[in-house]
Tab-separated table of C-alpha atoms in Angstrom:
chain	number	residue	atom	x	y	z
A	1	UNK	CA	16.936	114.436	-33.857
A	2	UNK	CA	20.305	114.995	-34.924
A	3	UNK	CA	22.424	111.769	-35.162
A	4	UNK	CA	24.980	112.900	-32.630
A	5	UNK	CA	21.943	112.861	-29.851
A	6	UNK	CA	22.447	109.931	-27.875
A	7	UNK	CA	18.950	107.748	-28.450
A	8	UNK	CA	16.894	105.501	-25.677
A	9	UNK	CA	17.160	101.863	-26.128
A	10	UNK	CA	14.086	99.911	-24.882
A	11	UNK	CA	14.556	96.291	-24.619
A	12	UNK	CA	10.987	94.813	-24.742
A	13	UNK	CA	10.811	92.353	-21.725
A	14	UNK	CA	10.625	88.822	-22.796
A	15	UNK	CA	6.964	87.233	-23.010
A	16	UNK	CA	5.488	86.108	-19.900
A	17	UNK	CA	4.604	82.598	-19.247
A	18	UNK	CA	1.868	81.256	-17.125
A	19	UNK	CA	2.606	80.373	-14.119
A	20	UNK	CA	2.683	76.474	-13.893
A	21	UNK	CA	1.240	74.337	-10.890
A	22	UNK	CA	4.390	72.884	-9.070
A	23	UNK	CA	5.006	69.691	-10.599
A	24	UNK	CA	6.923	68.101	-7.269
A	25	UNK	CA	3.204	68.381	-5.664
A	26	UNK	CA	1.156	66.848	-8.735
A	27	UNK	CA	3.360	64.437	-8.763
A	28	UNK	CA	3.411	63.656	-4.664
A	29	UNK	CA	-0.602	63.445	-4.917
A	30	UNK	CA	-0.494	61.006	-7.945
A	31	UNK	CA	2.236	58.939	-6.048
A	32	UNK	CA	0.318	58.924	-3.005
A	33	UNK	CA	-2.942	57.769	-4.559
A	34	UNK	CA	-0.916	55.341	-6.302
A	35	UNK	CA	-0.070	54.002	-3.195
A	36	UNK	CA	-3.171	54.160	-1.414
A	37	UNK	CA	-4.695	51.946	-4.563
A	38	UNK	CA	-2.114	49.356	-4.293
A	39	UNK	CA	-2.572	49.191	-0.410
A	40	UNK	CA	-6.435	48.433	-0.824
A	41	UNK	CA	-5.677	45.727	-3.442
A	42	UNK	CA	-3.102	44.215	-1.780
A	43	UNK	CA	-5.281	44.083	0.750
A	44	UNK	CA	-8.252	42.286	-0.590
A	45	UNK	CA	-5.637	40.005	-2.225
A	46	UNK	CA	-4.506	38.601	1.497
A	47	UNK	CA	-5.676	35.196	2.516
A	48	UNK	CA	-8.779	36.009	4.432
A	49	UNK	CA	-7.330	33.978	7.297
A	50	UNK	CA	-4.529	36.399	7.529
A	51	UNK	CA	-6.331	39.153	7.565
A	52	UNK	CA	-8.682	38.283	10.620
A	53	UNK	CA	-6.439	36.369	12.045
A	54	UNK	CA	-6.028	36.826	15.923
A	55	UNK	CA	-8.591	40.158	15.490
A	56	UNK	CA	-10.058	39.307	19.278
A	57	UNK	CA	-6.844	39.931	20.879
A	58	UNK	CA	-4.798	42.760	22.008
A	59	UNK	CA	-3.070	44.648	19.337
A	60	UNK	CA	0.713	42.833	20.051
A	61	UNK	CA	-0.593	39.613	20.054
A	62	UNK	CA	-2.494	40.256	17.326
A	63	UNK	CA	0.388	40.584	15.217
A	64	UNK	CA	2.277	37.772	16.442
A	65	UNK	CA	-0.816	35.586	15.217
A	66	UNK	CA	-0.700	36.902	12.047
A	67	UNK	CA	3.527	36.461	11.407
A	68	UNK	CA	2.542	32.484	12.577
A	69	UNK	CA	0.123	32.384	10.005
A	70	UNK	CA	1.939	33.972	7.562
A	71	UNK	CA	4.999	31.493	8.817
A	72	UNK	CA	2.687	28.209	7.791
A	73	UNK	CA	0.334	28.077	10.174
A	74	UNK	CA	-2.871	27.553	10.510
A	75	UNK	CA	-5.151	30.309	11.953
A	76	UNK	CA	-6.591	27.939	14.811
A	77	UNK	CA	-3.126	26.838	16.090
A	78	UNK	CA	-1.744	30.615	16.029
A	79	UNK	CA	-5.002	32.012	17.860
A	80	UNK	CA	-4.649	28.604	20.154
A	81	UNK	CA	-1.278	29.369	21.376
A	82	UNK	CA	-1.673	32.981	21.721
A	83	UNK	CA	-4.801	32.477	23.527
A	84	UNK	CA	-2.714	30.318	26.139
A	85	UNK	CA	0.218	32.524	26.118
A	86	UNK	CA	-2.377	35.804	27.224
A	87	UNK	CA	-3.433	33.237	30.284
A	88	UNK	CA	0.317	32.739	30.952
A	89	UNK	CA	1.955	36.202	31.034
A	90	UNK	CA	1.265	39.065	32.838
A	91	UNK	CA	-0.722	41.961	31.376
A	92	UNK	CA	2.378	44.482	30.990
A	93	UNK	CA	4.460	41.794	29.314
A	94	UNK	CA	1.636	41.542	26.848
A	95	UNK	CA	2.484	44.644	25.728
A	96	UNK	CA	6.105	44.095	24.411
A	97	UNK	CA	6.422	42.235	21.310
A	98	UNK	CA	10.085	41.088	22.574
A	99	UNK	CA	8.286	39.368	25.393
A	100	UNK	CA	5.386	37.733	23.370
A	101	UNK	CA	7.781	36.613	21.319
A	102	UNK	CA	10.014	34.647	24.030
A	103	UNK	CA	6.706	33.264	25.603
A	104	UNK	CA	5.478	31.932	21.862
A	105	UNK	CA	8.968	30.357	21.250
A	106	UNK	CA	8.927	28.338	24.732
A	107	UNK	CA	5.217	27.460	24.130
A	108	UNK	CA	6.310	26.673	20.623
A	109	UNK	CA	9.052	23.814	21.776
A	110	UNK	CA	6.696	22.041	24.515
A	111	UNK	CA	4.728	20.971	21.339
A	112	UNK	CA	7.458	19.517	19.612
A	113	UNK	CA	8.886	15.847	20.019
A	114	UNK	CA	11.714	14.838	19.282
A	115	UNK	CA	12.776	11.089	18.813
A	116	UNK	CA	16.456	11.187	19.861
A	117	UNK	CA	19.125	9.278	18.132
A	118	UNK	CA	18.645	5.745	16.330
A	119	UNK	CA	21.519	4.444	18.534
A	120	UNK	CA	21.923	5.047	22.119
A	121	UNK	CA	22.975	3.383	25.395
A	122	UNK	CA	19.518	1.691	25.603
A	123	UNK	CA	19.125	0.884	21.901
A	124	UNK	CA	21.982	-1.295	20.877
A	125	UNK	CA	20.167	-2.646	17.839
A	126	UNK	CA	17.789	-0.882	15.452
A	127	UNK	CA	16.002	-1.389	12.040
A	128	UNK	CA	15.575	1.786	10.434
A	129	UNK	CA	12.960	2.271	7.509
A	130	UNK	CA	13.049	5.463	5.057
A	131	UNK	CA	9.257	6.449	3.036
A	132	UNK	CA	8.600	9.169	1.530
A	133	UNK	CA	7.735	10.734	-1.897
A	134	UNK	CA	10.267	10.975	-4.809
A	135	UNK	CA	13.546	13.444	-5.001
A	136	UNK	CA	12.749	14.215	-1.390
A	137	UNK	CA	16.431	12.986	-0.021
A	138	UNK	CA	15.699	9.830	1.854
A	139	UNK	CA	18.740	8.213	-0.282
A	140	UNK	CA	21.398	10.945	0.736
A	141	UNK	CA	19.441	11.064	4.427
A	142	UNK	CA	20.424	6.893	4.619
A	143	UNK	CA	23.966	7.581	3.786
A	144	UNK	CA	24.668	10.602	6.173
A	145	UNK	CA	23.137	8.110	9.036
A	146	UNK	CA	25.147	5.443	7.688
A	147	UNK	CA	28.717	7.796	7.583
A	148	UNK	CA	27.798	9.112	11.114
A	149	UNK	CA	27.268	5.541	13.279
A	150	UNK	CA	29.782	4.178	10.989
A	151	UNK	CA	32.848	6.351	11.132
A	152	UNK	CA	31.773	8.527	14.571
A	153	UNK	CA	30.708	6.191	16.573
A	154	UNK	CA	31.718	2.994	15.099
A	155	UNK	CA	28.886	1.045	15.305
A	156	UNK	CA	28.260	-1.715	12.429
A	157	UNK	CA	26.138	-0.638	10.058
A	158	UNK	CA	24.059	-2.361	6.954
A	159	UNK	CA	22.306	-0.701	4.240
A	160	UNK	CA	19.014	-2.378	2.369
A	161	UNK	CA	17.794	-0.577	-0.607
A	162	UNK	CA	14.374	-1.521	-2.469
A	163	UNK	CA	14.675	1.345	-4.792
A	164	UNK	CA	16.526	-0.804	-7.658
A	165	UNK	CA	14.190	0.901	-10.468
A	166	UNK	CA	16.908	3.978	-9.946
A	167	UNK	CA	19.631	2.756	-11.069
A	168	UNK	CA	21.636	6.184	-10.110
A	169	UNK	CA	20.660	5.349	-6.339
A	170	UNK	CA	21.928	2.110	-6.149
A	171	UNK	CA	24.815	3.136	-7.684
A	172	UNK	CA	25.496	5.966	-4.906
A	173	UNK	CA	24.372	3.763	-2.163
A	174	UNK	CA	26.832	1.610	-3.834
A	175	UNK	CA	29.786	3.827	-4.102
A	176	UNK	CA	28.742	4.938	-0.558
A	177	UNK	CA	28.744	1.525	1.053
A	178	UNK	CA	32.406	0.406	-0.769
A	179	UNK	CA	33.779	3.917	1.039
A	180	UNK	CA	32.550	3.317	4.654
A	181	UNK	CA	33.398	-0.406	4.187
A	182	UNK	CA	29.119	-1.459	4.687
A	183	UNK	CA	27.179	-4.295	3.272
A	184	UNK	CA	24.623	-3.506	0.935
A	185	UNK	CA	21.641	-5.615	0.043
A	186	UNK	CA	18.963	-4.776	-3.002
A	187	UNK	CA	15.696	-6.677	-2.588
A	188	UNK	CA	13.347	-6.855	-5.546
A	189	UNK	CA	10.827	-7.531	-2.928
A	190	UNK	CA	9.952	-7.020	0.428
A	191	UNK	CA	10.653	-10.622	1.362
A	192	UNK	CA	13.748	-9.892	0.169
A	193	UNK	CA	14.573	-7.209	2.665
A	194	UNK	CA	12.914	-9.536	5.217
A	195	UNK	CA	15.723	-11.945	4.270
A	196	UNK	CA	18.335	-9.687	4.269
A	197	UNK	CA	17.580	-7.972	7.699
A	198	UNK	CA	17.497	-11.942	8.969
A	199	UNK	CA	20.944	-12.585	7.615
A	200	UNK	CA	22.551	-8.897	9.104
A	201	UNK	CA	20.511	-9.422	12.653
A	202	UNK	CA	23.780	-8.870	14.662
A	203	UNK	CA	24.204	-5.352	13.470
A	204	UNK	CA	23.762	-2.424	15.333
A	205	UNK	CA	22.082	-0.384	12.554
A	206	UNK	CA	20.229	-1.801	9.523
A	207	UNK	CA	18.901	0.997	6.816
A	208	UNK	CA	16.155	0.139	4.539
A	209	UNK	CA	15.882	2.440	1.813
A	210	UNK	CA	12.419	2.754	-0.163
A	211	UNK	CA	11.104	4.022	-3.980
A	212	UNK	CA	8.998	7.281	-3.995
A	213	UNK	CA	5.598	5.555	-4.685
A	214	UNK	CA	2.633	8.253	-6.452
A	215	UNK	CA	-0.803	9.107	-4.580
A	216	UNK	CA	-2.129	6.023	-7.422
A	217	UNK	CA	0.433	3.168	-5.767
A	218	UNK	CA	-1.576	2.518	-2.982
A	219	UNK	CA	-0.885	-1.014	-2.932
A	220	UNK	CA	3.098	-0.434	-2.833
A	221	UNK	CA	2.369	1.412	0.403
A	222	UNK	CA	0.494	-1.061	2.224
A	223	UNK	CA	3.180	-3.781	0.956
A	224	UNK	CA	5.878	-1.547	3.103
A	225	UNK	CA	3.627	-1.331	6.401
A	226	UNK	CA	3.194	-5.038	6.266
A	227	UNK	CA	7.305	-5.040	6.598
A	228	UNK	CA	6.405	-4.138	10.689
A	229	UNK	CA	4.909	-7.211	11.371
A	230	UNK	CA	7.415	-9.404	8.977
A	231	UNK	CA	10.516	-8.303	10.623
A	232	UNK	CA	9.145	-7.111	14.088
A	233	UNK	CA	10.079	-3.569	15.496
A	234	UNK	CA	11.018	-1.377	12.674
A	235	UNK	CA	11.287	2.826	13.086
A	236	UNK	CA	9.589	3.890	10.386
A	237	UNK	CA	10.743	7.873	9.667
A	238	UNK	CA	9.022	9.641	6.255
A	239	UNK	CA	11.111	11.763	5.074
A	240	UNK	CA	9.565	15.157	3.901
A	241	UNK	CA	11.149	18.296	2.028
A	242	UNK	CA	10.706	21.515	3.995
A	243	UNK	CA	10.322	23.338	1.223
A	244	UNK	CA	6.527	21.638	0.728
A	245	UNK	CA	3.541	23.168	0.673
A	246	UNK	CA	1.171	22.552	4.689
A	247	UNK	CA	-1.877	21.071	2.116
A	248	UNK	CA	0.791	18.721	0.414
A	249	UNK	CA	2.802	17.494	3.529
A	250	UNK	CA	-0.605	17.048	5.011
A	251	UNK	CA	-1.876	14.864	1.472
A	252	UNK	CA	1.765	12.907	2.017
A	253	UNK	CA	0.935	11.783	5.759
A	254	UNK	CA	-2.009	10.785	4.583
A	255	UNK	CA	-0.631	8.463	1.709
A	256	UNK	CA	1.495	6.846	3.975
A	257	UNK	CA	-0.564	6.385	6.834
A	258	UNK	CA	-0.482	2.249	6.144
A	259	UNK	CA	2.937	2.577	6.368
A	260	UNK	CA	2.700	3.971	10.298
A	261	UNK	CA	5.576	6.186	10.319
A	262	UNK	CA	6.578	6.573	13.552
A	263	UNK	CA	9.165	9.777	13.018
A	264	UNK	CA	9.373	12.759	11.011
A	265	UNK	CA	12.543	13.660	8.982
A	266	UNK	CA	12.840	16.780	7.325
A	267	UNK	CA	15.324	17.624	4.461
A	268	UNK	CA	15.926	21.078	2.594
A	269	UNK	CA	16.455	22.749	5.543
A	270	UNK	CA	18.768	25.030	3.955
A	271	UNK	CA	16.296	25.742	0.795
A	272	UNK	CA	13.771	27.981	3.255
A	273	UNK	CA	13.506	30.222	5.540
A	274	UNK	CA	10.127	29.849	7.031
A	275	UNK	CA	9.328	26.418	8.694
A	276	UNK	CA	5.710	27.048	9.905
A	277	UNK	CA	4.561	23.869	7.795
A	278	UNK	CA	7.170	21.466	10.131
A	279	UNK	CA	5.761	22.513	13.302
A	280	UNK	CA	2.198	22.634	12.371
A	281	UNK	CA	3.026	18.910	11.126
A	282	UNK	CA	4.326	18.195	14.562
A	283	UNK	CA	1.196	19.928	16.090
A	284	UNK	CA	-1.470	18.039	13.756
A	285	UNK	CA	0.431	14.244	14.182
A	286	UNK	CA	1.738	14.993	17.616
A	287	UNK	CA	4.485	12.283	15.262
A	288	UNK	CA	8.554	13.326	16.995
A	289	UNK	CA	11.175	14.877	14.610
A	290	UNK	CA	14.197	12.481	14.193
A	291	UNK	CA	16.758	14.493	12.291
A	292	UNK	CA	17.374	17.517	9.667
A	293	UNK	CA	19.325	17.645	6.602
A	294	UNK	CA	20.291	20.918	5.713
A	295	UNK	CA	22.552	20.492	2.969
A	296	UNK	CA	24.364	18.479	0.672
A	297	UNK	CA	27.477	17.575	2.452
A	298	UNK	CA	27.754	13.747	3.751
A	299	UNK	CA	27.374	13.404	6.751
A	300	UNK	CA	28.172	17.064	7.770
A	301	UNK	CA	25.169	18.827	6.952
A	302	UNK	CA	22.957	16.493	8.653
A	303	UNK	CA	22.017	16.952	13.016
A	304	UNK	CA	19.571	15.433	15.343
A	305	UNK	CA	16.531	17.267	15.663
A	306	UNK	CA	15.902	19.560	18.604
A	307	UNK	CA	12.978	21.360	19.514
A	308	UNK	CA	14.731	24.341	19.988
């Protein structure tokens, strides 16, 4: 051809690929495998209690057991009060999780008792005893009580401490006592708080704070029940952290038994958010809550307890 002749120009298409699989659906099926794997184990890694818990009732109830047991309590006291709310409510509220709710929450506060105040019309007088185990409050519990009947309700009010192996809680019970204008008292010994609640008899309030004794100081325990029968009525309230483990508070009752608490007080309100262990406390002792402490501030964050 001559060069003038206009020539053909054939682009060669460009090499084909194989079509690929879609990855968006390889990847959906590996995710949802994924996901069907960690279901099964977490699964078999619940608490077997949780998992069979309330399995003999009706679908709603059924899950309000198990949020109670996952809340702190125990499988037998979540199935019990279901069981009695199902004989209580009619069968087409038994199907609305709003009202099973409602009818656990009422059943819920007829368990609980609560003490009332230390101080009221009837009670003019009172000796007030604080046990418990170490760092759980029962200093900063004393002086809220003592700022509240002191400076609300002006009532005369003397503090007794027989923790004098920490020196930084005398010294705030000290600094605390100068502020609200309070006697204080350290006893080496428990005749020594005998002596002191003899010499302070004409005050309304008398708070006797205690050490934290260890699960081995059995004899320090029995020393403080035997303050009862030395210095006639005493309330007795162990103070426990919400924040502890059911198998621990229930261990802690136990190690203070010889002491005979009389009242519950709770503290680290305001470190949790689930308080099954305080009402399945209430439910094993059948012992009445006296107060909450919720917080650091004296004697704000601090109420009476209410079953509510």
């Amino acid at each position: 051809r001559s060069e003038s002749e206009p020539t053909d120009v054939q682009i060669p298409p460009p090499p084909t690929k194989p079509e690929p699989r879609p990855a968006s659906q390889r990847r959906f099926r590996q995710l949802k495998n994924e996901l069907l794997d960690l279901q099964q184990r977490l699964a078999s890694s619940l608490p077997d209690e949780l998992q069979t818990a309330g399995s003999s009732l009706p679908a709603p109830l059924a899950r309000a057991c198990r949020l109670l047991v996952a809340q702190g309590l125990r499988p037998s006291t979540a199935e019990s009060l279901c069981l009695l709310l199902r004989r209580h409510l009619p069968q087409e509220s038994l199907q609305s999780d709003r009202e099973i709710q409602d009818g656990l929450h009422r059943l819920c506060e007829e368990q609980i008792r609560v003490s009332g105040p230390l101080l009221d019309t009837a009670n003019d007088c009172k000796v007030a005893m604080f046990v418990g185990p170490s760092g759980v409050g029962k200093t900063t519990a004393i002086v809220k009580l003592a700022a509240h009947y002191r400076l609300q309700e002006n009532r005369s009010v003397v503090l007794i401490t027989l923790d004098t192996c920490r020196m930084a809680a005398v010294e705030q019970l000290r600094l605390y006592a100068k502020a609200l204008g309070v006697p204080l008292e350290t006893a080496q010994t428990t005749a020594d708080v005998v002596d002191g609640v003899r010499r302070h008899r004409q005050a309304n309030l008398i708070l006797i704070d205690t050490p934290g004794f260890g699960s081995h100081e059995t004899a320090q325990i029995v020393r403080l029940g035997r303050l009862k029968d030395m210095c006639g009525s005493i309330d007795t309230h162990l103070v426990l952290s919400a924040t502890t483990r059911m198998q621990d508070l229930r261990r802690i009752v136990a190690h203070h038994a010889a002491c005979a608490p009389s009242r519950l007080l709770f503290t680290k309100l305001d470190e949790t958010e689930e308080y099954g262990n305080l009402f399945e406390l209430v439910y094993q002792t059948t012992l009445p809550l006296s107060y909450w402490s919720n917080g650091q501030r004296v004697p704000e964050d601090f109420e009476l307890a209410d079953s509510a």
